PDB file of C-alpha atoms in Angstrom:
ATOM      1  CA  UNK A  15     -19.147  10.378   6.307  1.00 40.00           C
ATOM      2  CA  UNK A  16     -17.900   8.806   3.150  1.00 43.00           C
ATOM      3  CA  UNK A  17     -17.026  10.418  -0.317  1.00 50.00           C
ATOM      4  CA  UNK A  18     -18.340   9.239  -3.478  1.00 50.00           C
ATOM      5  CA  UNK A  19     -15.073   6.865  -4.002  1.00 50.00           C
ATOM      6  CA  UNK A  20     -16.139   5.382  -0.543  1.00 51.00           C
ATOM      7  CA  UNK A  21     -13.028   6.622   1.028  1.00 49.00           C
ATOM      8  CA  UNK A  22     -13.501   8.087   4.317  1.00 46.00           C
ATOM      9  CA  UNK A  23     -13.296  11.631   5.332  1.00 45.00           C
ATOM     10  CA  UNK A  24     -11.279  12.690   8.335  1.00 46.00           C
ATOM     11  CA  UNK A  25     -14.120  13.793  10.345  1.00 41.00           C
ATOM     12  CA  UNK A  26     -14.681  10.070  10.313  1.00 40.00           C
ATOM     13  CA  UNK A  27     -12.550   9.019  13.106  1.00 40.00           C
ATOM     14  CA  UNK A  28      -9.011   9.956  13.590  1.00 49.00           C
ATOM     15  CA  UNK A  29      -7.815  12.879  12.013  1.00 50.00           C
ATOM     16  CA  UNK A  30      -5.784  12.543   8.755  1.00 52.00           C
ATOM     17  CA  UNK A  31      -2.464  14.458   9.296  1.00 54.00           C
ATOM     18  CA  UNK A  32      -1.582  15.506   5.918  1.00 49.00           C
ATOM     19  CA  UNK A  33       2.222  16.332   7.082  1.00 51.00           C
ATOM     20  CA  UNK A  34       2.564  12.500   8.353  1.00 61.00           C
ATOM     21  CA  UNK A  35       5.745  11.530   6.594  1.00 53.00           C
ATOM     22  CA  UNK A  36       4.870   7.665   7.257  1.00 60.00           C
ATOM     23  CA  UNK A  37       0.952   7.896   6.715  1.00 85.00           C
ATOM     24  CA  UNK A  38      -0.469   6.009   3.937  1.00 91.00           C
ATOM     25  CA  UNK A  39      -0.980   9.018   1.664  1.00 93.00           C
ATOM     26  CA  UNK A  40       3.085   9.495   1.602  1.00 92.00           C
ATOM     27  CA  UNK A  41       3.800   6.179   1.654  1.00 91.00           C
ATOM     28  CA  UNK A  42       1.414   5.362  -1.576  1.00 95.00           C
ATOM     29  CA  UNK A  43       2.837   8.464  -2.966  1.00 95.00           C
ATOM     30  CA  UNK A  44       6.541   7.295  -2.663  1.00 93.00           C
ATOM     31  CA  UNK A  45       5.553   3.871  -4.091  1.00 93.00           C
ATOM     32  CA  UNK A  46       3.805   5.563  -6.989  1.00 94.00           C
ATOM     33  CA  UNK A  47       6.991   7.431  -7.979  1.00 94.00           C
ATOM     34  CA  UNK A  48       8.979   4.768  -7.455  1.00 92.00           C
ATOM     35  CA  UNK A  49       7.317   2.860 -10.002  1.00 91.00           C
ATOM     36  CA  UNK A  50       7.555   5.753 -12.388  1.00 94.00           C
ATOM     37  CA  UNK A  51       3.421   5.984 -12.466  1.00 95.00           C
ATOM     38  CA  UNK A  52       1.791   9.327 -12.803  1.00 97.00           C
ATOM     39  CA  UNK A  53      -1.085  10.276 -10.099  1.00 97.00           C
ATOM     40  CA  UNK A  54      -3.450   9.796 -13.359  1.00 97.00           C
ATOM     41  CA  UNK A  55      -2.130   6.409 -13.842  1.00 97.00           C
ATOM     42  CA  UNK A  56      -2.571   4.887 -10.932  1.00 98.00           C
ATOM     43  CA  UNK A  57      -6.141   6.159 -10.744  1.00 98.00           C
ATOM     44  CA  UNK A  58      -6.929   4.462 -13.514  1.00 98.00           C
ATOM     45  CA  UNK A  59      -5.208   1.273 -12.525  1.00 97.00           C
ATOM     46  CA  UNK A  60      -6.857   1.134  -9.003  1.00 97.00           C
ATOM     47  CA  UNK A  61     -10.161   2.514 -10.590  1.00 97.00           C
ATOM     48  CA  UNK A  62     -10.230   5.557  -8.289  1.00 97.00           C
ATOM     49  CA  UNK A  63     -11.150   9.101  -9.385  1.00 97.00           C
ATOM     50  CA  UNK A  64      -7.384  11.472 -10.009  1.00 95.00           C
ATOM     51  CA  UNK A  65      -8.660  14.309  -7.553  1.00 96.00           C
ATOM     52  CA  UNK A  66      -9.346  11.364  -5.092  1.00 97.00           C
ATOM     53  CA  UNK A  67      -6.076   9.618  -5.454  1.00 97.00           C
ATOM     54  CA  UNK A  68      -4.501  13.047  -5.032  1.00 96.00           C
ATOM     55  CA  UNK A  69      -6.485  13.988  -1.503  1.00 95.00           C
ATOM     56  CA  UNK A  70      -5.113  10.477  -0.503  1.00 95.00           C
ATOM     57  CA  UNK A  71      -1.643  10.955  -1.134  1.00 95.00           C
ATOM     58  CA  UNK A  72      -1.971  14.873   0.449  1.00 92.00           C
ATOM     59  CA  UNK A  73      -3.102  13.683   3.586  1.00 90.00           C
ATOM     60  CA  UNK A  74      -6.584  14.946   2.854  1.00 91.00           C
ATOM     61  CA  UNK A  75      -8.972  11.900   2.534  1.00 91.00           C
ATOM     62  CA  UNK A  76      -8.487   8.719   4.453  1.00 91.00           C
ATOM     63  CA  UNK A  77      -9.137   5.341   2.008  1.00 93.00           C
ATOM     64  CA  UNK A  78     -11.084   2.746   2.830  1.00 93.00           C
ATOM     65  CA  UNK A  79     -10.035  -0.930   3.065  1.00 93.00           C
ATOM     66  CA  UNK A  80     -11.756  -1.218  -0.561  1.00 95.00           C
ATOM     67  CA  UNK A  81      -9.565   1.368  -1.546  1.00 96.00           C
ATOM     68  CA  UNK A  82      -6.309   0.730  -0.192  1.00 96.00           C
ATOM     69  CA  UNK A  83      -6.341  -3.085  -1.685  1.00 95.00           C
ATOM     70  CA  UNK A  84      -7.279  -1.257  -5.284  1.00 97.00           C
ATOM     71  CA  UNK A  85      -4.394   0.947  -5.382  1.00 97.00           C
ATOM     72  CA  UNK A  86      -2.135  -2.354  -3.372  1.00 94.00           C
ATOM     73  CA  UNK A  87      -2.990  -4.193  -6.798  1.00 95.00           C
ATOM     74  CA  UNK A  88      -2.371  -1.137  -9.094  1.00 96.00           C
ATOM     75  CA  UNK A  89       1.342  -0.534  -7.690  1.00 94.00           C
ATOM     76  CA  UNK A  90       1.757  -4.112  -6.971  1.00 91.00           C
ATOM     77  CA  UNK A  91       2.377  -4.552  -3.626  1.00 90.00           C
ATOM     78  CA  UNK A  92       0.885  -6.036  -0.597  1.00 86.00           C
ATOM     79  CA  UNK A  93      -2.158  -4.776   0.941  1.00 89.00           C
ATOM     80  CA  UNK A  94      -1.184  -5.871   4.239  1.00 86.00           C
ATOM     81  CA  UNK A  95       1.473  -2.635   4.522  1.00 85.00           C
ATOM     82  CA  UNK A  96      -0.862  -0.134   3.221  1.00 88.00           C
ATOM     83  CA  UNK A  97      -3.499  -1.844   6.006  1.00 88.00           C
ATOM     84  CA  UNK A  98      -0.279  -1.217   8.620  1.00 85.00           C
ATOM     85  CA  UNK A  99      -0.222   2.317   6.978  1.00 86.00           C
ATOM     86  CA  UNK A 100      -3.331   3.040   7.424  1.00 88.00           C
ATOM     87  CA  UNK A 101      -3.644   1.539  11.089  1.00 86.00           C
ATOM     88  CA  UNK A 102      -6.201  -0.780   9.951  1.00 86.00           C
ATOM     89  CA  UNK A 103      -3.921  -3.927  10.994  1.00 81.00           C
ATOM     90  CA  UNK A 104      -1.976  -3.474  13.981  1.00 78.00           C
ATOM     91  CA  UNK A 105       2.059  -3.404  13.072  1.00 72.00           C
ATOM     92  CA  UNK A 106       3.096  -5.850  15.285  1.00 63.00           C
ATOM     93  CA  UNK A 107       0.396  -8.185  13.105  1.00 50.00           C
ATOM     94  CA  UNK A 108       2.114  -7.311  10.199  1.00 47.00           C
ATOM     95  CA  UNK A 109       5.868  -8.470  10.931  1.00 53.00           C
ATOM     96  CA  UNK A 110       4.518 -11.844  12.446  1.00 44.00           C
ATOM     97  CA  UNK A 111       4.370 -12.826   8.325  1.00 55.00           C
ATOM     98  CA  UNK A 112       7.929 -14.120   7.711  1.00 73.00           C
ATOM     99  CA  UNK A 113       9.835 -13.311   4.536  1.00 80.00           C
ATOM    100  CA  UNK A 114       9.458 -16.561   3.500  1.00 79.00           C
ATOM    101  CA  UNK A 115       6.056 -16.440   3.744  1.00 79.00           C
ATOM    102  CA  UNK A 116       5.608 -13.449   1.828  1.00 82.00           C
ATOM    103  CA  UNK A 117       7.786 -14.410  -1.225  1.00 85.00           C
ATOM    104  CA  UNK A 118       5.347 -17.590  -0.999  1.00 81.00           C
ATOM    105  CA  UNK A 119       2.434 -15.955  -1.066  1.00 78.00           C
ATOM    106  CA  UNK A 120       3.368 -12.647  -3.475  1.00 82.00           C
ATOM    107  CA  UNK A 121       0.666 -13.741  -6.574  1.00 81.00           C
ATOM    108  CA  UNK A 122       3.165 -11.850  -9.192  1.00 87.00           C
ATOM    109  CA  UNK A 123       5.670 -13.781  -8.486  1.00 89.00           C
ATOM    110  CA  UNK A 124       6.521 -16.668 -10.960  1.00 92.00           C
ATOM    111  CA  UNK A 125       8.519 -19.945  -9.004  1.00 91.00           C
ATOM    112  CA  UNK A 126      11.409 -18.997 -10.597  1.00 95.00           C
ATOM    113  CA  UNK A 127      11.462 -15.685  -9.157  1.00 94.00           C
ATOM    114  CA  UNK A 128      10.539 -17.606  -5.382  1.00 90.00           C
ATOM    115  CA  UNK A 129      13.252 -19.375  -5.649  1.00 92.00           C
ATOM    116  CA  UNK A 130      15.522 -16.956  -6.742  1.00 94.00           C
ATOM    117  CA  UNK A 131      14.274 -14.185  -3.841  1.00 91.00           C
ATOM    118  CA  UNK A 132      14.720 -16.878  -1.344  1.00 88.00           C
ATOM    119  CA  UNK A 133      18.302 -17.942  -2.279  1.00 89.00           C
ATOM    120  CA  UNK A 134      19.048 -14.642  -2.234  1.00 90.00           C
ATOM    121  CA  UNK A 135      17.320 -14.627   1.508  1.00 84.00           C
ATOM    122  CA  UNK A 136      19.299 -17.516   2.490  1.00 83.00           C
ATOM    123  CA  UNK A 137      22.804 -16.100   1.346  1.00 86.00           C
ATOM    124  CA  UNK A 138      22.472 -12.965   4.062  1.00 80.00           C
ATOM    125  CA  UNK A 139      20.885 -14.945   6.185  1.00 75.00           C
ATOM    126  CA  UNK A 140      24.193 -17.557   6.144  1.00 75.00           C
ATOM    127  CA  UNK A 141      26.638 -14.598   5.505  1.00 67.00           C
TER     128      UNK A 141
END
């Protein structure tokens, strides 16, 4: 069963547990208030309904793939992690992408800011 933001519901598959201190919904909600973005905010940003957005980040609704990359764009960060989050990609997928090849690939990133990350990279690495 899907809702009408396409999300899934939790009778879908595996249960959401809405207590889940790593699940998606917490980790999306610690990323949102780290960014200083109200719940409305980001809705709007990732083009998602507020009461949906909400049920996500309570552990209520389980977002789709659609959904997760919306709100990855809207907070800025990668998609892959909320796919790890969400146990769409395995984790062990997920750390096989090198720092390197993150900064490299991170589209909001200008070169100045690559090169600067992975100087920064290099000095702990050496230290």
């Amino acid at each position: 069963m899907t809702d009408a933001d396409g999300g899934a519901t939790p009778a879908d598959g595996d249960p959401v547990d809405p207590t889940d201190p790593f699940g998606v919904g917490a980790f999306i909600r610690r990323q949102r208030e780290q960014a200083e973005m109200s719940v409305r905010r980001l809705a709007e940003l990732a083009d998602v309904s507020n009461p949906y957005l909400s049920q996500i980040e309570r552990g209520l609704r389980k977002p789709s793939a659609e959904i997760l990359q919306q709100v990855a764009q809207a907070l800025k960060i990668s998609v892959e992690t909320l796919y790890v989050k969400a146990g769409i990609l395995p984790d062990d997928e997920h750390r096989t992408a090198s720092v390197r090849e993150a900064i490299d690939a991170d589209p909001y990133l200008t070169d100045d800011q690559k090169r600067a990350l992975l100087n920064v990279y290099d000095s702990f690495l050496a230290g």
